[in-house]
Coordinates of N, CA and C in Angstrom, one line a residue:
X5 N 21.5 -15.8 -14.7 CA 21.3 -15.2 -13.6 C 20.6 -13.6 -13.6
X6 N 19.3 -13.3 -12.8 CA 18.6 -12.2 -13.4 C 19.4 -11.0 -13.0
X7 N 18.4 -10.2 -14.2 CA 18.7 -9.3 -14.3 C 19.0 -8.2 -13.4
X8 N 19.7 -7.2 -13.5 CA 20.4 -6.1 -12.0 C 18.8 -5.6 -11.8
X9 N 18.3 -5.3 -12.9 CA 17.3 -4.3 -12.8 C 15.9 -5.0 -12.0
X10 N 15.6 -6.2 -12.4 CA 14.8 -6.9 -12.3 C 15.0 -7.5 -11.0
X11 N 16.2 -8.0 -10.1 CA 16.8 -8.5 -9.2 C 16.3 -7.1 -7.9
X12 N 16.8 -5.8 -8.2 CA 16.8 -4.9 -7.3 C 14.9 -4.5 -7.1
X13 N 14.2 -4.8 -8.4 CA 12.6 -4.5 -8.0 C 12.3 -6.0 -7.2
X14 N 12.6 -7.1 -7.3 CA 12.3 -8.1 -6.7 C 12.1 -7.8 -5.2
X15 N 14.0 -7.5 -4.8 CA 14.2 -7.0 -3.5 C 13.4 -6.3 -3.0
X16 N 13.4 -5.1 -3.4 CA 11.9 -4.0 -2.5 C 11.0 -4.5 -2.5
X17 N 10.3 -5.4 -3.4 CA 9.0 -5.6 -3.7 C 8.8 -7.3 -2.6
X18 N 9.8 -7.6 -2.6 CA 9.7 -8.8 -1.5 C 9.9 -8.2 0.0
X19 N 10.8 -7.3 0.2 CA 10.8 -6.4 1.6 C 9.1 -5.6 1.9
X20 N 9.1 -5.1 0.8 CA 7.3 -4.7 0.9 C 6.3 -6.1 1.2
X21 N 6.2 -7.0 0.9 CA 5.7 -8.4 0.5 C 5.5 -8.5 2.3
X22 N 6.7 -8.8 2.7 CA 6.9 -9.2 3.9 C 6.3 -8.4 5.0
X23 N 6.5 -7.0 4.9 CA 5.4 -6.1 5.5 C 4.3 -6.1 5.3
X24 N 3.6 -6.3 4.3 CA 2.4 -6.4 4.3 C 2.0 -8.0 5.1
X25 N 2.8 -8.7 5.2 CA 2.3 -9.9 5.4 C 2.0 -9.8 7.2
X26 N 3.4 -9.3 7.7 CA 3.5 -9.0 9.2 C 2.5 -7.9 9.4
X27 N 1.8 -7.0 8.9 CA 1.2 -6.2 9.2 C -0.5 -7.0 9.0
X28 N -0.8 -7.7 7.8 CA -2.2 -8.4 8.2 C -2.2 -9.4 9.0
X29 N -1.3 -10.5 9.3 CA -1.2 -11.0 10.0 C -1.5 -11.0 11.4
X30 N -1.0 -9.6 11.6 CA -1.0 -9.2 13.0 C -2.3 -8.7 13.3
X31 N -2.7 -7.8 12.1 CA -4.2 -7.3 12.2 C -5.1 -8.3 12.3
X32 N -4.7 -9.6 11.9 CA -6.1 -10.5 12.1 C -5.9 -11.2 13.4
X33 N -4.2 -11.6 13.7 CA -4.5 -11.9 15.3 C -4.9 -11.3 16.4
X34 N -5.0 -10.0 16.3 CA -4.8 -9.2 17.2 C -6.7 -9.3 17.7
X35 N -7.4 -9.5 16.7 CA -8.8 -10.1 17.2 C -9.7 -8.6 17.0
X36 N -9.2 -7.6 16.3 CA -9.8 -6.5 16.2 C -9.9 -6.0 14.9
X37 N -11.4 -6.4 15.1 CA -12.4 -5.9 13.7 C -11.4 -7.2 12.8
X38 N -11.5 -8.2 13.1 CA -10.6 -9.1 12.0 C -11.7 -9.7 10.8
X39 N -13.3 -9.7 10.9 CA -13.7 -9.8 9.7 C -14.4 -11.3 9.7
X40 N -15.0 -11.4 8.6 CA -15.2 -13.1 8.3 C -14.4 -14.0 8.2
X41 N -14.5 -15.5 8.8 CA -13.1 -16.1 8.9 C -12.2 -15.5 9.7
X42 N -11.7 -15.4 11.0 CA -11.0 -14.8 11.6 C -10.9 -14.9 12.9
X43 N -9.8 -15.3 13.6 CA -9.8 -15.5 14.7 C -8.7 -15.1 15.8
X44 N -8.7 -14.6 16.8 CA -7.4 -13.8 17.5 C -6.5 -14.8 18.0
X45 N -5.0 -14.6 18.1 CA -4.0 -15.3 18.5 C -3.9 -16.3 17.6
X46 N -3.4 -17.3 18.5 CA -3.4 -18.7 18.2 C -4.1 -19.2 17.5
X47 N -5.1 -18.8 17.6 CA -6.7 -19.7 17.0 C -6.5 -19.6 15.3
X48 N -6.1 -18.6 15.0 CA -6.1 -18.2 13.6 C -5.1 -18.8 12.8
X49 N -4.1 -19.2 13.7 CA -3.8 -20.8 12.6 C -4.7 -22.0 12.2
X50 N -5.9 -21.6 12.7 CA -6.3 -23.3 12.1 C -7.0 -22.8 10.8
X51 N -6.9 -21.3 10.1 CA -7.4 -21.3 8.9 C -5.8 -21.2 7.7
X52 N -6.1 -21.6 6.4 CA -5.1 -21.6 5.6 C -4.4 -20.5 5.6
X53 N -5.9 -19.6 5.3 CA -5.1 -18.2 4.8 C -4.0 -17.8 5.5
X54 N -4.3 -17.9 6.7 CA -3.1 -17.2 7.5 C -2.0 -18.5 7.8
X55 N -1.9 -19.2 7.6 CA -0.7 -20.4 7.5 C 0.1 -20.1 6.1
X56 N -0.9 -19.6 5.0 CA -0.5 -19.7 3.5 C 0.4 -18.3 3.8
X57 N 0.1 -17.4 4.5 CA 0.3 -16.0 4.5 C 1.7 -15.9 5.2
X58 N 1.4 -16.5 6.3 CA 3.0 -16.7 7.3 C 4.3 -17.1 6.1
X59 N 3.5 -18.5 5.9 CA 5.2 -18.7 4.9 C 5.2 -18.3 3.9
X60 N 4.3 -17.0 3.0 CA 4.7 -16.4 2.0 C 5.7 -15.2 3.0
X61 N 5.5 -14.6 3.8 CA 6.1 -13.8 4.4 C 7.3 -14.1 4.6
X62 N 7.9 -15.3 5.3 CA 8.9 -16.0 5.6 C 9.5 -16.1 4.4
X63 N 9.4 -16.1 3.2 CA 9.7 -16.8 2.0 C 10.1 -15.9 1.4
X64 N 9.1 -14.8 1.7 CA 9.4 -13.3 1.0 C 10.9 -12.5 1.6
X65 N 10.7 -13.1 2.7 CA 12.0 -12.1 3.7 C 13.3 -12.7 3.5
X66 N 13.3 -13.9 3.2 CA 14.3 -15.2 2.6 C 15.2 -14.7 1.9
X67 N 14.0 -14.2 0.6 CA 13.9 -13.9 -0.7 C 14.8 -12.7 -1.1
X68 N 14.4 -11.5 -0.1 CA 14.6 -10.2 0.2 C 16.4 -10.3 0.4
X69 N 16.5 -11.4 1.5 CA 18.2 -11.2 2.4 C 18.8 -12.0 1.3
X70 N 18.9 -12.9 0.3 CA 19.6 -13.5 -0.3 C 19.8 -12.7 -1.5
X71 N 18.2 -12.2 -2.1 CA 18.7 -11.2 -3.2 C 19.6 -9.8 -3.0
X72 N 19.5 -9.4 -1.7 CA 20.3 -8.3 -1.2 C 21.7 -8.6 -1.4
X73 N 22.1 -10.2 -0.8 CA 23.6 -10.5 -0.7 C 24.1 -10.2 -2.2
X74 N 23.3 -11.1 -2.9 CA 23.4 -10.2 -4.7 C 23.9 -9.3 -5.0
X75 N 23.0 -8.6 -4.6 CA 23.2 -6.9 -5.2 C 24.7 -6.3 -4.6
X76 N 24.7 -6.7 -3.2 CA 25.8 -6.1 -2.7 C 27.2 -7.1 -2.7
X77 N 27.1 -7.8 -4.2 CA 28.3 -8.7 -4.2 C 28.8 -9.8 -3.6
X78 N 28.1 -10.1 -2.4 CA 28.4 -11.1 -1.6 C 28.3 -12.7 -2.0
X79 N 27.9 -12.5 -3.3 CA 27.2 -14.0 -4.0 C 26.7 -13.8 -5.3
X80 N 27.1 -15.1 -6.0 CA 27.2 -14.6 -7.6 C 25.6 -14.7 -8.1
X81 N 24.8 -15.2 -7.3 CA 23.4 -15.7 -7.5 C 22.4 -15.7 -6.7
X82 N 21.1 -15.8 -6.9 CA 20.3 -16.4 -6.0 C 20.1 -17.6 -6.2
X83 N 19.7 -18.2 -5.0 CA 20.2 -19.6 -4.8 C 18.4 -20.1 -5.3
X84 N 19.0 -22.0 -5.6 CA 17.6 -22.5 -5.9 C 16.8 -22.3 -4.7
X85 N 16.9 -23.2 -3.8 CA 16.5 -23.3 -2.7 C 15.5 -21.8 -2.8
X86 N 16.0 -20.4 -2.8 CA 15.0 -19.2 -2.4 C 13.8 -19.3 -3.7
X87 N 14.3 -19.9 -4.5 CA 13.3 -19.9 -6.0 C 12.1 -21.1 -5.6
X88 N 12.8 -21.8 -5.3 CA 11.8 -23.4 -4.7 C 10.6 -22.7 -3.5
X89 N 11.4 -22.0 -2.4 CA 10.8 -21.2 -1.7 C 9.4 -20.3 -1.9
X90 N 9.7 -19.6 -3.2 CA 9.4 -18.4 -3.7 C 7.8 -19.1 -4.4
X91 N 8.1 -20.4 -5.0 CA 7.6 -21.0 -5.9 C 6.3 -21.7 -4.9
X92 N 6.5 -22.0 -3.8 CA 5.8 -22.6 -2.4 C 5.0 -21.8 -2.1
X93 N 5.5 -20.9 -1.8 CA 4.9 -19.7 -1.0 C 3.7 -19.1 -1.8
X94 N 4.1 -18.8 -3.0 CA 3.3 -18.3 -4.1 C 2.3 -19.3 -4.5
X95 N 2.7 -20.2 -4.7 CA 1.1 -21.1 -4.6 C 0.6 -21.2 -4.0
X96 N 0.5 -21.4 -2.3 CA -0.3 -21.3 -1.2 C -0.9 -20.2 -1.2
X97 N -0.8 -19.0 -1.3 CA -1.7 -17.7 -1.2 C -2.2 -17.6 -2.6
X98 N -1.9 -18.0 -3.6 CA -2.8 -18.0 -4.9 C -3.6 -18.7 -4.4
X99 N -3.7 -20.3 -4.1 CA -4.6 -20.7 -3.5 C -6.0 -20.5 -2.7
X100 N -5.5 -19.7 -1.8 CA -6.3 -19.0 -0.7 C -7.0 -18.1 -1.8
X101 N -6.4 -17.3 -2.7 CA -7.4 -16.3 -3.3 C -8.3 -17.0 -4.3
X102 N -7.9 -18.1 -4.9 CA -8.7 -18.5 -5.7 C -10.2 -19.4 -5.1
X103 N -9.6 -19.9 -4.1 CA -10.6 -20.8 -2.8 C -11.7 -19.7 -2.5
X104 N -11.2 -18.6 -2.3 CA -11.8 -17.7 -1.7 C -13.1 -17.0 -2.9
X105 N -12.5 -16.7 -3.8 CA -13.2 -16.2 -5.2 C -14.6 -17.0 -5.6
X106 N -13.9 -18.4 -5.8 CA -14.8 -19.3 -6.7 C -15.3 -20.3 -5.7
X107 N -15.1 -20.2 -4.5 CA -15.6 -21.2 -3.5 C -16.3 -20.5 -2.3
X108 N -15.6 -19.8 -1.4 CA -15.9 -19.5 -0.6 C -16.9 -18.0 -0.3
X109 N -16.9 -17.2 -1.7 CA -17.5 -16.4 -1.8 C -19.1 -16.6 -2.0
X110 N -19.2 -17.6 -3.5 CA -20.5 -18.1 -3.4 C -21.1 -18.7 -2.4
X111 N -20.5 -19.1 -2.1 CA -21.4 -20.3 -0.8 C -21.6 -19.6 0.8
X112 N -20.7 -18.5 0.8 CA -20.6 -17.6 2.1 C -21.3 -16.4 1.9
X113 N -21.1 -15.9 0.9 CA -21.4 -14.3 0.7 C -22.9 -14.2 0.9
X114 N -24.0 -15.3 0.5 CA -25.3 -15.0 1.0 C -25.5 -14.6 2.3
X115 N -24.6 -15.7 2.9 CA -25.0 -15.3 4.6 C -24.4 -14.0 5.5
X116 N -22.8 -13.6 4.8 CA -22.2 -12.8 5.5 C -22.1 -11.7 4.5
X117 N -22.4 -11.5 3.3 CA -22.8 -10.4 2.3 C -21.3 -10.3 1.4
X118 N -22.0 -10.7 0.2 CA -20.7 -10.6 -0.7 C -19.7 -9.3 -0.5
X119 N -18.3 -10.0 -1.0 CA -17.0 -9.5 -0.4 C -16.7 -9.2 0.7
X120 N -17.6 -10.0 1.7 CA -17.4 -9.8 3.0 C -15.6 -10.5 3.0
X121 N -15.7 -11.6 2.3 CA -14.1 -12.0 2.8 C -13.0 -11.4 1.8
X122 N -13.2 -10.3 1.4 CA -11.9 -9.5 1.2 C -12.4 -7.8 1.8
X123 N -13.0 -8.2 3.4 CA -12.7 -7.1 4.1 C -11.9 -7.1 5.1
X124 N -11.5 -6.0 5.6 CA -10.6 -5.8 6.9 C -9.2 -6.5 6.8
X125 N -8.7 -7.5 8.0 CA -7.2 -7.9 7.8 C -7.4 -9.1 6.2
X126 N -8.7 -9.5 5.5 CA -8.8 -10.6 4.8 C -8.6 -9.6 3.3
X127 N -8.7 -8.3 3.6 CA -8.2 -7.8 2.2 C -6.9 -7.8 1.6
X128 N -6.4 -8.2 2.7 CA -4.6 -8.2 2.3 C -4.3 -9.9 2.3
X129 N -5.0 -10.5 3.0 CA -4.6 -11.9 3.1 C -5.7 -12.6 2.0
X130 N -6.6 -12.2 1.5 CA -7.2 -12.8 0.4 C -6.6 -12.6 -1.2
X131 N -6.0 -10.8 -0.8 CA -5.9 -10.2 -2.3 C -4.8 -9.5 -2.8
X132 N -4.7 -8.9 -1.6 CA -3.3 -8.0 -2.0 C -2.2 -8.8 -1.8
X133 N -1.9 -9.5 -0.5 CA -0.3 -10.1 -0.5 C -0.3 -11.6 -1.7
X134 N -1.7 -12.2 -2.1 CA -1.5 -13.3 -2.9 C -1.4 -12.6 -4.6
X135 N -1.8 -11.5 -5.1 CA -1.8 -10.8 -6.1 C -0.3 -10.0 -6.2
X136 N 0.2 -9.5 -5.3 CA 1.5 -8.9 -4.8 C 2.6 -10.2 -5.5
X137 N 2.1 -11.3 -4.6 CA 3.0 -12.4 -4.5 C 3.5 -13.1 -6.2
X138 N 2.6 -13.1 -6.9 CA 2.4 -13.9 -8.1 C 2.8 -12.4 -8.9
X139 N 3.1 -11.0 -9.1 CA 3.8 -10.0 -9.9 C 5.1 -10.3 -9.6
X140 N 5.4 -10.5 -7.9 CA 7.0 -10.5 -8.1 C 7.7 -11.9 -8.8
X141 N 6.6 -12.9 -8.1 CA 7.3 -14.4 -8.6 C 7.2 -14.2 -10.5
X142 N 6.3 -13.9 -11.2 CA 6.3 -14.4 -12.6 C 6.7 -13.0 -13.3
X143 N 6.8 -11.9 -12.6 CA 7.6 -10.3 -13.6 C 8.9 -10.3 -13.2
X144 N 9.7 -10.5 -11.7 CA 10.9 -9.9 -11.6 C 11.9 -11.4 -11.0
X145 N 11.3 -12.4 -11.0 CA 11.9 -13.3 -10.4 C 12.0 -15.0 -11.3
X146 N 12.2 -14.5 -12.8 CA 12.1 -15.3 -13.5 C 13.3 -16.0 -13.6
X147 N 13.2 -17.5 -13.8 CA 14.3 -18.4 -13.3 C 14.3 -19.6 -14.1
X148 N 15.4 -20.4 -14.5 CA 15.2 -21.8 -15.2 C 15.8 -22.7 -14.3
X149 N 15.8 -22.2 -12.9 CA 16.4 -22.9 -12.0 C 15.5 -23.9 -11.3
X150 N 14.2 -24.0 -11.3 CA 13.4 -24.4 -10.8 C 13.1 -25.9 -11.6
X151 N 13.1 -26.8 -10.9 CA 12.6 -28.1 -11.9 C 11.2 -28.2 -11.8
X152 N 11.1 -29.2 -12.6 CA 9.5 -29.7 -12.7 C 9.5 -30.5 -11.3
X153 N 10.1 -31.2 -10.7 CA 10.0 -32.2 -9.5 C 9.7 -30.8 -8.7
X154 N 9.9 -29.9 -8.3 CA 9.6 -28.6 -7.6 C 7.7 -28.1 -7.6
X155 N 7.8 -28.6 -8.5 CA 5.9 -28.3 -8.9 C 5.2 -29.3 -7.5
X156 N 5.7 -30.6 -7.3 CA 5.4 -31.4 -6.4 C 5.5 -31.0 -4.7
X157 N 7.0 -30.3 -4.8 CA 7.3 -29.6 -3.7 C 6.4 -29.0 -3.1
X158 N 5.9 -28.1 -3.8 CA 5.2 -26.8 -3.5 C 3.8 -26.9 -3.0
X159 N 3.5 -28.6 -3.2 CA 2.1 -28.8 -2.8 C 2.0 -29.2 -1.2
X160 N 3.2 -29.8 -0.8 CA 3.3 -30.5 0.7 C 2.7 -29.5 1.5
X161 N 2.4 -28.0 1.6 CA 2.0 -27.4 2.6 C 0.2 -27.5 2.8
X162 N -0.3 -28.1 1.7 CA -1.7 -28.1 1.4 C -2.0 -29.2 2.2
X163 N -1.1 -30.4 1.4 CA -1.3 -31.5 1.9 C -1.3 -31.8 3.5
X164 N 0.0 -31.5 4.0 CA -0.2 -31.6 5.6 C -1.4 -30.6 6.3
X165 N -1.8 -29.5 5.7 CA -3.0 -28.9 6.5 C -4.4 -29.8 6.1
X166 N -4.5 -30.1 4.7 CA -5.7 -31.0 4.6 C -5.9 -31.9 5.0
X167 N -4.8 -32.7 5.7 CA -4.6 -33.8 6.9 C -5.3 -33.4 8.3
X168 N -4.9 -32.6 8.3 CA -5.3 -31.7 9.7 C -6.3 -31.4 9.8
X169 N -7.0 -30.4 8.6 CA -8.3 -30.4 8.6 C -9.3 -31.3 8.3
X170 N -9.0 -32.4 8.2 CA -10.2 -33.8 7.7 C -9.8 -34.2 9.0
X171 N -8.7 -34.4 10.1 CA -8.7 -34.9 11.1 C -9.4 -34.2 12.4
X172 N -9.4 -32.8 12.0 CA -10.3 -32.2 13.1 C -11.6 -32.2 13.1
X173 N -12.0 -32.3 11.5 CA -13.5 -32.5 11.1 C -13.9 -33.8 11.5
X174 N -13.3 -35.2 11.3 CA -13.9 -36.4 11.4 C -13.5 -36.6 12.8
X175 N -12.8 -36.1 13.9 CA -12.4 -36.1 15.6 C -13.8 -35.5 16.0
X176 N -14.5 -34.1 15.3 CA -15.6 -33.9 16.0 C -17.0 -33.8 15.5
X177 N -17.4 -35.5 16.0 CA -18.7 -35.7 15.3 C -19.7 -35.8 16.2
X178 N -20.9 -35.8 15.8 CA -21.8 -36.2 16.9 C -22.9 -37.1 15.7
X179 N -23.3 -37.7 16.2 CA -23.9 -38.8 15.6 C -23.4 -38.7 14.1
X180 N -22.6 -39.1 13.4 CA -22.1 -38.8 12.4 C -22.0 -37.8 11.6
X181 N -22.5 -36.5 12.6 CA -22.4 -35.3 11.6 C -21.5 -34.3 12.4
X182 N -20.7 -34.0 11.8 CA -19.5 -32.7 12.2 C -20.1 -31.5 13.2
X183 N -19.1 -31.7 14.3 CA -19.8 -30.6 15.5 C -19.6 -29.1 14.5
X184 N -20.6 -28.4 15.1 CA -20.2 -26.8 14.2 C -19.4 -26.2 15.1
X185 N -18.4 -25.7 13.7 CA -17.6 -25.0 13.8 C -15.8 -25.4 13.6
X186 N -16.2 -26.9 13.4 CA -15.1 -27.8 12.9 C -14.9 -27.9 11.2
X187 N -16.1 -27.7 10.7 CA -15.9 -27.6 9.2 C -16.1 -26.1 8.4
X188 N -15.0 -25.2 8.9 CA -14.9 -23.5 9.2 C -15.2 -23.2 7.6
X189 N -14.7 -24.4 6.7 CA -14.8 -23.9 5.3 C -15.8 -24.4 4.1
X190 N -16.8 -25.0 5.3 CA -17.6 -25.8 4.6 C -17.4 -26.9 3.4
X191 N -16.0 -27.3 3.3 CA -16.2 -28.4 2.2 C -16.8 -29.7 2.7
X192 N -17.7 -30.0 4.0 CA -18.3 -31.3 4.4 C -19.7 -31.3 3.7
X193 N -20.0 -29.9 2.9 CA -21.3 -29.8 3.1 C -22.3 -31.1 2.2
X194 N -21.4 -32.1 1.5 CA -22.3 -33.5 1.2 C -22.2 -34.4 2.3
X195 N -21.7 -34.0 3.8 CA -21.4 -35.2 4.6 C -20.1 -35.5 4.5
X196 N -19.4 -36.7 5.5 CA -18.4 -36.9 5.9 C -17.5 -37.6 4.9
X197 N -18.4 -38.3 3.8 CA -17.9 -39.1 2.3 C -17.1 -37.9 2.0
X198 N -17.3 -36.2 1.8 CA -16.4 -35.2 1.4 C -15.4 -35.7 1.5
X199 N -14.4 -36.1 2.7 CA -13.3 -36.1 3.1 C -12.4 -36.8 2.1
X200 N -13.2 -37.6 1.0 CA -12.4 -38.5 0.2 C -12.0 -38.0 -1.0
X201 N -12.8 -37.0 -1.2 CA -13.0 -36.0 -2.5 C -12.1 -34.8 -2.5
X202 N -12.7 -34.4 -1.2 CA -11.9 -32.9 -1.3 C -10.5 -32.8 -1.0
X203 N -9.8 -33.9 0.0 CA -8.6 -33.5 -0.2 C -7.9 -34.2 -1.2
X204 N -8.3 -35.1 -2.2 CA -7.1 -35.2 -3.3 C -7.4 -34.2 -4.4
X205 N -8.8 -33.9 -4.4 CA -9.3 -32.4 -5.4 C -8.7 -31.2 -5.2
X206 N -8.4 -31.2 -4.2 CA -7.9 -29.5 -3.6 C -6.5 -29.8 -3.7
X207 N -5.8 -30.9 -3.6 CA -4.3 -31.4 -4.0 C -4.0 -31.3 -5.4
X208 N -4.8 -31.6 -6.1 CA -5.1 -31.5 -7.5 C -5.1 -30.6 -8.4
X209 N -5.7 -29.7 -7.7 CA -5.9 -28.3 -7.9 C -4.5 -27.1 -7.4
X210 N -4.5 -28.0 -6.5 CA -2.9 -27.1 -6.0 C -1.4 -27.0 -6.7
X211 N -1.8 -28.7 -7.3 CA -0.6 -29.0 -7.9 C -0.3 -28.1 -9.5
X212 N -1.6 -27.8 -10.1 CA -2.3 -27.5 -11.3 C -1.7 -26.1 -10.9
X213 N -2.2 -25.5 -9.9 CA -1.9 -23.9 -10.0 C 0.0 -24.2 -9.8
X214 N 0.7 -25.0 -9.0 CA 2.3 -24.8 -9.1 C 2.8 -25.0 -10.6
X215 N 1.9 -25.6 -11.2 CA 2.7 -26.2 -12.2 C 2.4 -25.0 -13.6
X216 N 1.3 -24.2 -13.3 CA 1.1 -23.0 -14.2 C 2.1 -22.1 -13.7
X217 N 2.0 -21.4 -12.5 CA 3.2 -20.7 -12.2 C 4.6 -20.6 -12.6
X218 N 4.9 -22.2 -12.8 CA 6.3 -22.8 -13.1 C 6.7 -22.4 -14.4
X219 N 5.5 -22.9 -15.1 CA 5.9 -22.6 -16.6 C 5.6 -21.2 -17.1
X220 N 5.0 -20.5 -16.1 CA 4.7 -18.9 -16.6 C 6.1 -18.3 -15.8
X221 N 7.0 -19.3 -15.1 CA 8.0 -18.3 -14.2 C 9.3 -18.9 -14.9
X222 N 9.1 -19.8 -15.9 CA 10.5 -20.5 -16.4 C 11.1 -19.3 -17.5
X223 N 12.6 -19.3 -17.3 CA 13.2 -18.3 -18.0 C 13.6 -19.2 -19.2
X224 N 13.4 -18.7 -20.5 CA 13.9 -19.7 -21.6 C 15.0 -19.3 -22.0
X225 N 15.7 -20.1 -22.8 CA 17.2 -19.7 -22.7 C 17.6 -18.4 -23.7
X226 N 18.5 -17.6 -23.2 CA 18.3 -16.6 -24.1 C 17.6 -15.6 -23.8
X227 N 16.6 -16.0 -22.9 CA 15.0 -14.7 -22.5 C 15.7 -13.9 -21.3

């Protein structure tokens, strides 16, 4: 069982995280000064950034409710499902942050300006929310309940999104070239054959992130 002091901190921070997610996603969807890689209303759902942050917000709220019930004495401990959902959500936003830092900034920074992907609503979606998610999960939600098999569960949202992204790109082509606007992340810079490399590579990277977070989160006996 989590130490009560850590449980209280996790509870409060998960509420804050859910609030940040609602604020930043609403900002993005409003279309008001959204910044680079943004879109208004439901069109913003084409971005993994938005999708992963929505999931993180839902899972943070779920965790806060579950943790709140433990704090009130309504149940003995936080459920395994809650821990698995938090791992899944944290993996998604961590991937979002790392891809932005190590791929999107270097490739798009020359066009839109360096650090442009960390401005406006994306300041929260690409940086603040992921960092807070990692802090909560690794510092205040340590557990031995998450099993190794759950590291693969955390990859499922990315795989679903990856299939959607590749399908969108490959079904909007002219003379073998992807139409403008359908490779919004620039993953097919080497051509359509990149599909055979990009999706497996990102899936592997996502699992490595999941495994690393799982190991760092894992509570050792007596710890």
